[in-house]
Amino acid sequence: MNDVKLAVLGGEGAGKSALTVRFLTKRFVGEYASNFESIYNKHLCLEGKQLNLEIYDPCSQPQKAKFSLTSDLQWADGFVIVYDISDRSSFAFAKAMIYRIREPQTSHCKRAVDSAVLLVGNKQDLCHVREVGWEEGQKLALDYRCQFCELSAAEQSLEVEMMFIRIIKDILTNFKLKEKRRPSGSKSMAKLINNVFGKRRKSV
Ligand SMILES: Nc1nc2c(ncn2[C@@H]2O[C@H](COP(=O)(O)OP(=O)(O)OP(=O)(O)O)[C@@H](O)[C@H]2O)c(=O)[nH]1
């Protein structure tokens, strides 16, 4: 069974809990306690694999948080970075988070620069009071090799589910790539022996 660890990060009130709870229960609950952090567990079957998914929804009040951002970055296999399309300051916060994840000098991530990241513009139902354009979100995502979507936790259950599935699939792809890059001990030793003796045989 694969363990997949996903952190849902973003500015205060961007909709981190709303998205997480929507995915886990298919329900939209208007208000969430924001003074504690949670790790949710869910068993999933995806692409024929059994997964043990852990979703971390942090506390926005740093003084009450048990984990620091640095430990969030080290813990997670992938990130959903949420901003509120009707709140420009939440977009600036999302940008700073992505920068922190992607910048090799400052990155504390498990898989540093190649972690799976999905940028989400939430509260699309509030597009009449939009402060952040779709193109801005798309550009930020492209610049930092992230996936991107806009949606509404309040109104779009299916889109929220698809968004989570998308990031989990990206994490699984990263797991596979990592496996491929790491040759097994016996195979690499066989290759080494073959290279040395194979070459010698040729020169005789
Ligand atoms: N209109 C609208 N409101 C939303 C949506 N998603 C969340 N909200 C509201 O935005 C507020 C904040 O949502 P939360 O899910 O608590 O946001 P959060 O990022 O977890 O908040 P903190 O933990 O306090 O940082 C709540 O009043 C939600 O009802 C959405 O898609 N549309």
PDB file of C-alpha atoms and ligand atoms in Angstrom:
ATOM      1  CA  MET A   1       0.000   0.000   0.000  1.00  0.00           C
ATOM      2  CA  ASN A   2       1.324   3.450  -0.959  1.00  0.00           C
ATOM      3  CA  ASP A   3       1.319   6.236   1.601  1.00  0.00           C
ATOM      4  CA  VAL A   4       0.538   9.615   0.052  1.00  0.00           C
ATOM      5  CA  LYS A   5       0.983  12.763   2.124  1.00  0.00           C
ATOM      6  CA  LEU A   6      -0.685  15.904   0.878  1.00  0.00           C
ATOM      7  CA  ALA A   7      -0.538  19.364   2.487  1.00  0.00           C
ATOM      8  CA  VAL A   8      -3.256  21.925   1.743  1.00  0.00           C
ATOM      9  CA  LEU A   9      -1.660  25.331   2.264  1.00  0.00           C
ATOM     10  CA  GLY A  10      -2.714  28.922   1.701  1.00  0.00           C
ATOM     11  CA  GLY A  11      -3.671  32.213   3.302  1.00  0.00           C
ATOM     12  CA  GLU A  12      -6.181  32.655   6.083  1.00  0.00           C
ATOM     13  CA  GLY A  13      -9.746  32.065   4.944  1.00  0.00           C
ATOM     14  CA  ALA A  14      -8.787  30.980   1.407  1.00  0.00           C
ATOM     15  CA  GLY A  15     -10.878  27.821   1.787  1.00  0.00           C
ATOM     16  CA  LYS A  16      -8.377  25.108   2.766  1.00  0.00           C
ATOM     17  CA  SER A  17     -10.780  23.398   5.175  1.00  0.00           C
ATOM     18  CA  ALA A  18     -13.760  23.851   2.853  1.00  0.00           C
ATOM     19  CA  LEU A  19     -11.901  22.086   0.017  1.00  0.00           C
ATOM     20  CA  THR A  20     -10.571  19.313   2.237  1.00  0.00           C
ATOM     21  CA  VAL A  21     -13.939  18.618   3.867  1.00  0.00           C
ATOM     22  CA  ARG A  22     -15.699  18.806   0.477  1.00  0.00           C
ATOM     23  CA  PHE A  23     -13.328  16.138  -0.876  1.00  0.00           C
ATOM     24  CA  LEU A  24     -13.647  13.890   2.153  1.00  0.00           C
ATOM     25  CA  THR A  25     -17.398  14.168   2.755  1.00  0.00           C
ATOM     26  CA  LYS A  26     -18.781  15.710  -0.485  1.00  0.00           C
ATOM     27  CA  ARG A  27     -20.371  18.366   1.722  1.00  0.00           C
ATOM     28  CA  PHE A  28     -19.818  22.091   2.016  1.00  0.00           C
ATOM     29  CA  VAL A  29     -19.919  23.269   5.601  1.00  0.00           C
ATOM     30  CA  GLY A  30     -20.054  27.086   5.845  1.00  0.00           C
ATOM     31  CA  GLU A  31     -17.831  27.614   8.873  1.00  0.00           C
ATOM     32  CA  TYR A  32     -14.856  25.672  10.191  1.00  0.00           C
ATOM     33  CA  ALA A  33     -12.894  26.067  13.384  1.00  0.00           C
ATOM     34  CA  SER A  34      -9.654  27.666  12.252  1.00  0.00           C
ATOM     35  CA  ASN A  35      -7.770  27.452  15.525  1.00  0.00           C
ATOM     36  CA  PHE A  36      -6.548  23.891  15.170  1.00  0.00           C
ATOM     37  CA  GLU A  37      -4.778  21.837  12.557  1.00  0.00           C
ATOM     38  CA  SER A  38      -5.868  18.426  11.327  1.00  0.00           C
ATOM     39  CA  ILE A  39      -4.486  15.410   9.527  1.00  0.00           C
ATOM     40  CA  TYR A  40      -7.247  13.466   7.795  1.00  0.00           C
ATOM     41  CA  ASN A  41      -6.905   9.868   6.611  1.00  0.00           C
ATOM     42  CA  LYS A  42      -8.635   8.345   3.613  1.00  0.00           C
ATOM     43  CA  HIS A  43      -8.238   4.998   1.872  1.00  0.00           C
ATOM     44  CA  LEU A  44      -8.413   5.221  -1.889  1.00  0.00           C
ATOM     45  CA  CYS A  45      -8.061   2.907  -4.849  1.00  0.00           C
ATOM     46  CA  LEU A  46      -6.506   4.712  -7.787  1.00  0.00           C
ATOM     47  CA  GLU A  47      -5.044   3.230 -10.978  1.00  0.00           C
ATOM     48  CA  GLY A  48      -5.435  -0.210  -9.411  1.00  0.00           C
ATOM     49  CA  LYS A  49      -3.379   0.764  -6.350  1.00  0.00           C
ATOM     50  CA  GLN A  50      -4.525   0.901  -2.743  1.00  0.00           C
ATOM     51  CA  LEU A  51      -3.534   4.224  -1.213  1.00  0.00           C
ATOM     52  CA  ASN A  52      -3.408   5.488   2.305  1.00  0.00           C
ATOM     53  CA  LEU A  53      -3.943   9.214   1.847  1.00  0.00           C
ATOM     54  CA  GLU A  54      -3.126  11.708   4.591  1.00  0.00           C
ATOM     55  CA  ILE A  55      -4.277  15.290   4.113  1.00  0.00           C
ATOM     56  CA  TYR A  56      -2.816  17.996   6.295  1.00  0.00           C
ATOM     57  CA  ASP A  57      -4.962  21.092   6.853  1.00  0.00           C
ATOM     58  CA  PRO A  58      -2.873  23.516   8.925  1.00  0.00           C
ATOM     59  CA  CYS A  59      -3.939  26.072  11.454  1.00  0.00           C
ATOM     60  CA  SER A  60      -3.711  29.623  10.138  1.00  0.00           C
ATOM     61  CA  GLN A  61      -2.732  31.033  13.510  1.00  0.00           C
ATOM     62  CA  PRO A  62       0.992  30.294  13.750  1.00  0.00           C
ATOM     63  CA  GLN A  63       1.045  30.599  17.557  1.00  0.00           C
ATOM     64  CA  LYS A  64      -1.428  27.674  17.799  1.00  0.00           C
ATOM     65  CA  ALA A  65       0.185  25.489  15.138  1.00  0.00           C
ATOM     66  CA  LYS A  66       2.148  22.430  16.214  1.00  0.00           C
ATOM     67  CA  PHE A  67       4.092  22.183  12.932  1.00  0.00           C
ATOM     68  CA  SER A  68       6.106  24.909  11.260  1.00  0.00           C
ATOM     69  CA  LEU A  69       6.001  25.604   7.549  1.00  0.00           C
ATOM     70  CA  THR A  70       9.423  24.022   7.209  1.00  0.00           C
ATOM     71  CA  SER A  71       8.211  20.754   8.719  1.00  0.00           C
ATOM     72  CA  ASP A  72       5.071  20.863   6.495  1.00  0.00           C
ATOM     73  CA  LEU A  73       7.342  21.111   3.480  1.00  0.00           C
ATOM     74  CA  GLN A  74       9.476  18.198   4.630  1.00  0.00           C
ATOM     75  CA  TRP A  75       6.488  16.030   5.515  1.00  0.00           C
ATOM     76  CA  ALA A  76       4.470  16.351   2.316  1.00  0.00           C
ATOM     77  CA  ASP A  77       4.775  14.474  -0.991  1.00  0.00           C
ATOM     78  CA  GLY A  78       2.688  17.130  -2.706  1.00  0.00           C
ATOM     79  CA  PHE A  79       0.878  20.392  -2.139  1.00  0.00           C
ATOM     80  CA  VAL A  80      -2.425  22.023  -2.898  1.00  0.00           C
ATOM     81  CA  ILE A  81      -1.836  25.778  -2.635  1.00  0.00           C
ATOM     82  CA  VAL A  82      -5.119  27.633  -2.247  1.00  0.00           C
ATOM     83  CA  TYR A  83      -5.978  31.286  -2.802  1.00  0.00           C
ATOM     84  CA  ASP A  84      -9.281  33.123  -2.880  1.00  0.00           C
ATOM     85  CA  ILE A  85      -9.925  34.735  -6.285  1.00  0.00           C
ATOM     86  CA  SER A  86     -11.756  37.590  -4.511  1.00  0.00           C
ATOM     87  CA  ASP A  87      -8.793  38.389  -2.240  1.00  0.00           C
ATOM     88  CA  ARG A  88      -5.554  39.605  -3.773  1.00  0.00           C
ATOM     89  CA  SER A  89      -3.602  39.258  -0.544  1.00  0.00           C
ATOM     90  CA  SER A  90      -4.318  35.509  -0.536  1.00  0.00           C
ATOM     91  CA  PHE A  91      -2.784  35.321  -4.037  1.00  0.00           C
ATOM     92  CA  ALA A  92       0.379  37.037  -2.773  1.00  0.00           C
ATOM     93  CA  PHE A  93       0.494  34.496   0.054  1.00  0.00           C
ATOM     94  CA  ALA A  94       0.117  31.600  -2.410  1.00  0.00           C
ATOM     95  CA  LYS A  95       2.920  33.026  -4.536  1.00  0.00           C
ATOM     96  CA  ALA A  96       5.236  33.220  -1.523  1.00  0.00           C
ATOM     97  CA  MET A  97       4.425  29.576  -0.653  1.00  0.00           C
ATOM     98  CA  ILE A  98       5.143  28.337  -4.170  1.00  0.00           C
ATOM     99  CA  TYR A  99       8.364  30.320  -4.226  1.00  0.00           C
ATOM    100  CA  ARG A 100       9.365  28.699  -0.938  1.00  0.00           C
ATOM    101  CA  ILE A 101       8.620  25.210  -2.301  1.00  0.00           C
ATOM    102  CA  ARG A 102      10.283  25.667  -5.676  1.00  0.00           C
ATOM    103  CA  GLU A 103      13.339  27.775  -4.935  1.00  0.00           C
ATOM    104  CA  PRO A 104      16.264  25.355  -4.592  1.00  0.00           C
ATOM    105  CA  GLN A 105      18.089  27.656  -2.142  1.00  0.00           C
ATOM    106  CA  THR A 106      15.150  27.971   0.232  1.00  0.00           C
ATOM    107  CA  SER A 107      13.375  24.700  -0.461  1.00  0.00           C
ATOM    108  CA  HIS A 108      12.908  22.373   2.493  1.00  0.00           C
ATOM    109  CA  CYS A 109      10.749  19.897   0.588  1.00  0.00           C
ATOM    110  CA  LYS A 110      11.233  16.157   0.646  1.00  0.00           C
ATOM    111  CA  ARG A 111      11.699  16.116  -3.093  1.00  0.00           C
ATOM    112  CA  ALA A 112      12.862  19.725  -3.348  1.00  0.00           C
ATOM    113  CA  VAL A 113      12.189  21.285  -6.720  1.00  0.00           C
ATOM    114  CA  ASP A 114      10.192  18.440  -8.306  1.00  0.00           C
ATOM    115  CA  SER A 115       7.383  18.057  -5.746  1.00  0.00           C
ATOM    116  CA  ALA A 116       3.861  17.904  -7.147  1.00  0.00           C
ATOM    117  CA  VAL A 117       2.114  21.249  -6.668  1.00  0.00           C
ATOM    118  CA  LEU A 118      -1.394  22.271  -7.675  1.00  0.00           C
ATOM    119  CA  LEU A 119      -2.406  25.929  -7.428  1.00  0.00           C
ATOM    120  CA  VAL A 120      -6.135  26.417  -6.798  1.00  0.00           C
ATOM    121  CA  GLY A 121      -8.083  29.641  -7.224  1.00  0.00           C
ATOM    122  CA  ASN A 122     -11.009  28.974  -4.882  1.00  0.00           C
ATOM    123  CA  LYS A 123     -14.387  30.787  -4.516  1.00  0.00           C
ATOM    124  CA  GLN A 124     -15.032  30.967  -8.254  1.00  0.00           C
ATOM    125  CA  ASP A 125     -18.697  31.572  -7.365  1.00  0.00           C
ATOM    126  CA  LEU A 126     -17.534  35.041  -6.228  1.00  0.00           C
ATOM    127  CA  CYS A 127     -16.248  35.982  -9.706  1.00  0.00           C
ATOM    128  CA  HIS A 128     -18.389  39.174  -9.657  1.00  0.00           C
ATOM    129  CA  VAL A 129     -15.991  40.490  -6.964  1.00  0.00           C
ATOM    130  CA  ARG A 130     -12.897  38.897  -8.465  1.00  0.00           C
ATOM    131  CA  GLU A 131      -9.541  40.511  -7.629  1.00  0.00           C
ATOM    132  CA  VAL A 132      -7.257  37.930  -9.269  1.00  0.00           C
ATOM    133  CA  GLY A 133      -7.601  37.121 -12.968  1.00  0.00           C
ATOM    134  CA  TRP A 134      -7.624  33.539 -14.268  1.00  0.00           C
ATOM    135  CA  GLU A 135      -4.597  34.404 -16.452  1.00  0.00           C
ATOM    136  CA  GLU A 136      -2.600  35.541 -13.421  1.00  0.00           C
ATOM    137  CA  GLY A 137      -3.160  32.222 -11.688  1.00  0.00           C
ATOM    138  CA  GLN A 138      -2.328  30.317 -14.865  1.00  0.00           C
ATOM    139  CA  LYS A 139       0.883  32.321 -15.382  1.00  0.00           C
ATOM    140  CA  LEU A 140       2.075  31.802 -11.817  1.00  0.00           C
ATOM    141  CA  ALA A 141       1.455  28.071 -12.171  1.00  0.00           C
ATOM    142  CA  LEU A 142       3.305  27.896 -15.505  1.00  0.00           C
ATOM    143  CA  ASP A 143       6.259  29.905 -14.181  1.00  0.00           C
ATOM    144  CA  TYR A 144       6.709  27.517 -11.270  1.00  0.00           C
ATOM    145  CA  ARG A 145       5.788  24.195 -12.964  1.00  0.00           C
ATOM    146  CA  CYS A 146       2.527  23.746 -11.092  1.00  0.00           C
ATOM    147  CA  GLN A 147      -0.868  22.485 -12.161  1.00  0.00           C
ATOM    148  CA  PHE A 148      -3.635  25.071 -12.009  1.00  0.00           C
ATOM    149  CA  CYS A 149      -7.402  25.262 -11.701  1.00  0.00           C
ATOM    150  CA  GLU A 150     -10.134  27.579 -10.502  1.00  0.00           C
ATOM    151  CA  LEU A 151     -13.157  26.185  -8.719  1.00  0.00           C
ATOM    152  CA  SER A 152     -15.637  26.717  -5.933  1.00  0.00           C
ATOM    153  CA  ALA A 153     -15.617  24.548  -2.827  1.00  0.00           C
ATOM    154  CA  ALA A 154     -19.090  25.920  -2.115  1.00  0.00           C
ATOM    155  CA  GLU A 155     -20.676  24.865  -5.408  1.00  0.00           C
ATOM    156  CA  GLN A 156     -18.537  22.294  -7.234  1.00  0.00           C
ATOM    157  CA  SER A 157     -18.217  18.944  -5.527  1.00  0.00           C
ATOM    158  CA  LEU A 158     -17.101  17.022  -8.634  1.00  0.00           C
ATOM    159  CA  GLU A 159     -14.458  19.604  -9.619  1.00  0.00           C
ATOM    160  CA  VAL A 160     -13.027  19.494  -6.095  1.00  0.00           C
ATOM    161  CA  GLU A 161     -12.816  15.702  -6.255  1.00  0.00           C
ATOM    162  CA  MET A 162     -11.131  15.834  -9.676  1.00  0.00           C
ATOM    163  CA  MET A 163      -8.648  18.413  -8.411  1.00  0.00           C
ATOM    164  CA  PHE A 164      -7.557  16.151  -5.525  1.00  0.00           C
ATOM    165  CA  ILE A 165      -7.351  13.109  -7.813  1.00  0.00           C
ATOM    166  CA  ARG A 166      -5.179  15.126 -10.201  1.00  0.00           C
ATOM    167  CA  ILE A 167      -2.606  16.030  -7.549  1.00  0.00           C
ATOM    168  CA  ILE A 168      -2.590  12.486  -6.114  1.00  0.00           C
ATOM    169  CA  LYS A 169      -1.897  11.111  -9.619  1.00  0.00           C
ATOM    170  CA  ASP A 170       0.989  13.567  -9.987  1.00  0.00           C
ATOM    171  CA  ILE A 171       2.419  12.387  -6.681  1.00  0.00           C
ATOM    172  CA  LEU A 172       2.163   8.755  -7.832  1.00  0.00           C
ATOM    173  CA  THR A 173       3.930   9.655 -11.086  1.00  0.00           C
ATOM    174  CA  ASN A 174       6.729  11.226  -9.028  1.00  0.00           C
ATOM    175  CA  PHE A 175       6.971   8.041  -6.942  1.00  0.00           C
ATOM    176  CA  LYS A 176       7.337   5.975 -10.138  1.00  0.00           C
ATOM    177  CA  LEU A 177      10.000   8.308 -11.569  1.00  0.00           C
ATOM    178  CA  LYS A 178      11.937   8.088  -8.337  1.00  0.00           C
ATOM    179  CA  GLU A 179      11.785   4.288  -8.443  1.00  0.00           C
ATOM    180  CA  LYS A 180      13.102   4.280 -12.028  1.00  0.00           C
ATOM    181  CA  ARG A 181      15.968   6.602 -11.176  1.00  0.00           C
ATOM    182  CA  ARG A 182      17.119   4.291  -8.371  1.00  0.00           C
ATOM    183  CA  PRO A 183      18.593   1.112  -9.911  1.00  0.00           C
ATOM    184  CA  SER A 184      18.330  -1.892  -7.635  1.00  0.00           C
ATOM    185  CA  GLY A 185      21.616  -2.953  -5.957  1.00  0.00           C
ATOM    186  CA  SER A 186      22.006  -6.316  -7.664  1.00  0.00           C
ATOM    187  CA  LYS A 187      21.165  -4.958 -11.110  1.00  0.00           C
ATOM    188  CA  SER A 188      23.634  -2.089 -10.861  1.00  0.00           C
ATOM    189  CA  MET A 189      26.365  -4.462  -9.631  1.00  0.00           C
ATOM    190  CA  ALA A 190      25.677  -6.824 -12.552  1.00  0.00           C
ATOM    191  CA  LYS A 191      25.893  -3.857 -14.909  1.00  0.00           C
ATOM    192  CA  LEU A 192      29.226  -2.806 -13.404  1.00  0.00           C
ATOM    193  CA  ILE A 193      30.723  -6.320 -13.695  1.00  0.00           C
ATOM    194  CA  ASN A 194      29.444  -6.609 -17.232  1.00  0.00           C
ATOM    195  CA  ASN A 195      30.974  -3.237 -18.168  1.00  0.00           C
ATOM    196  CA  VAL A 196      34.398  -4.137 -16.770  1.00  0.00           C
ATOM    197  CA  PHE A 197      34.663  -7.730 -18.071  1.00  0.00           C
ATOM    198  CA  GLY A 198      32.664  -7.066 -21.225  1.00  0.00           C
ATOM    199  CA  LYS A 199      35.140  -4.410 -22.260  1.00  0.00           C
ATOM    200  CA  ARG A 200      38.137  -6.611 -21.419  1.00  0.00           C
ATOM    201  CA  ARG A 201      36.801  -9.466 -23.480  1.00  0.00           C
ATOM    202  CA  LYS A 202      36.519  -7.162 -26.467  1.00  0.00           C
ATOM    203  CA  SER A 203      40.154  -6.069 -26.219  1.00  0.00           C
ATOM    204  CA  VAL A 204      41.585  -9.656 -26.138  1.00  0.00           C
TER     205      VAL A 204
HETATM  206  N1  LIG B   1     -18.408  31.866  -1.452  1.00  0.00           N
HETATM  207  C1  LIG B   1     -17.561  30.931  -1.078  1.00  0.00           C
HETATM  208  N2  LIG B   1     -17.124  30.878   0.198  1.00  0.00           N
HETATM  209  C2  LIG B   1     -16.243  29.898   0.521  1.00  0.00           C
HETATM  210  C3  LIG B   1     -15.766  28.954  -0.404  1.00  0.00           C
HETATM  211  N3  LIG B   1     -14.889  28.141   0.221  1.00  0.00           N
HETATM  212  C4  LIG B   1     -14.842  28.557   1.492  1.00  0.00           C
HETATM  213  N4  LIG B   1     -15.648  29.604   1.678  1.00  0.00           N
HETATM  214  C5  LIG B   1     -15.870  30.377   2.926  1.00  0.00           C
HETATM  215  O1  LIG B   1     -14.664  31.044   3.251  1.00  0.00           O
HETATM  216  C6  LIG B   1     -14.492  31.053   4.657  1.00  0.00           C
HETATM  217  C7  LIG B   1     -13.135  30.435   5.013  1.00  0.00           C
HETATM  218  O2  LIG B   1     -13.187  29.061   4.637  1.00  0.00           O
HETATM  219  P1  LIG B   1     -12.237  27.992   5.340  1.00  0.00           P
HETATM  220  O3  LIG B   1     -12.422  26.714   4.645  1.00  0.00           O
HETATM  221  O4  LIG B   1     -12.434  28.035   6.807  1.00  0.00           O
HETATM  222  O5  LIG B   1     -10.830  28.623   4.966  1.00  0.00           O
HETATM  223  P2  LIG B   1      -9.421  28.195   5.562  1.00  0.00           P
HETATM  224  O6  LIG B   1      -8.418  28.543   4.527  1.00  0.00           O
HETATM  225  O7  LIG B   1      -9.438  26.792   6.045  1.00  0.00           O
HETATM  226  O8  LIG B   1      -9.402  29.179   6.784  1.00  0.00           O
HETATM  227  P3  LIG B   1      -8.341  29.247   8.000  1.00  0.00           P
HETATM  228  O9  LIG B   1      -8.156  27.858   8.528  1.00  0.00           O
HETATM  229  O10 LIG B   1      -8.980  30.192   8.954  1.00  0.00           O
HETATM  230  O11 LIG B   1      -7.127  29.822   7.407  1.00  0.00           O
HETATM  231  C8  LIG B   1     -15.686  30.312   5.264  1.00  0.00           C
HETATM  232  O12 LIG B   1     -16.651  31.254   5.639  1.00  0.00           O
HETATM  233  C9  LIG B   1     -16.207  29.461   4.111  1.00  0.00           C
HETATM  234  O13 LIG B   1     -17.587  29.234   4.200  1.00  0.00           O
HETATM  235  C10 LIG B   1     -16.242  29.036  -1.754  1.00  0.00           C
HETATM  236  O14 LIG B   1     -15.897  28.254  -2.640  1.00  0.00           O
HETATM  237  N5  LIG B   1     -17.128  30.049  -2.023  1.00  0.00           N
END
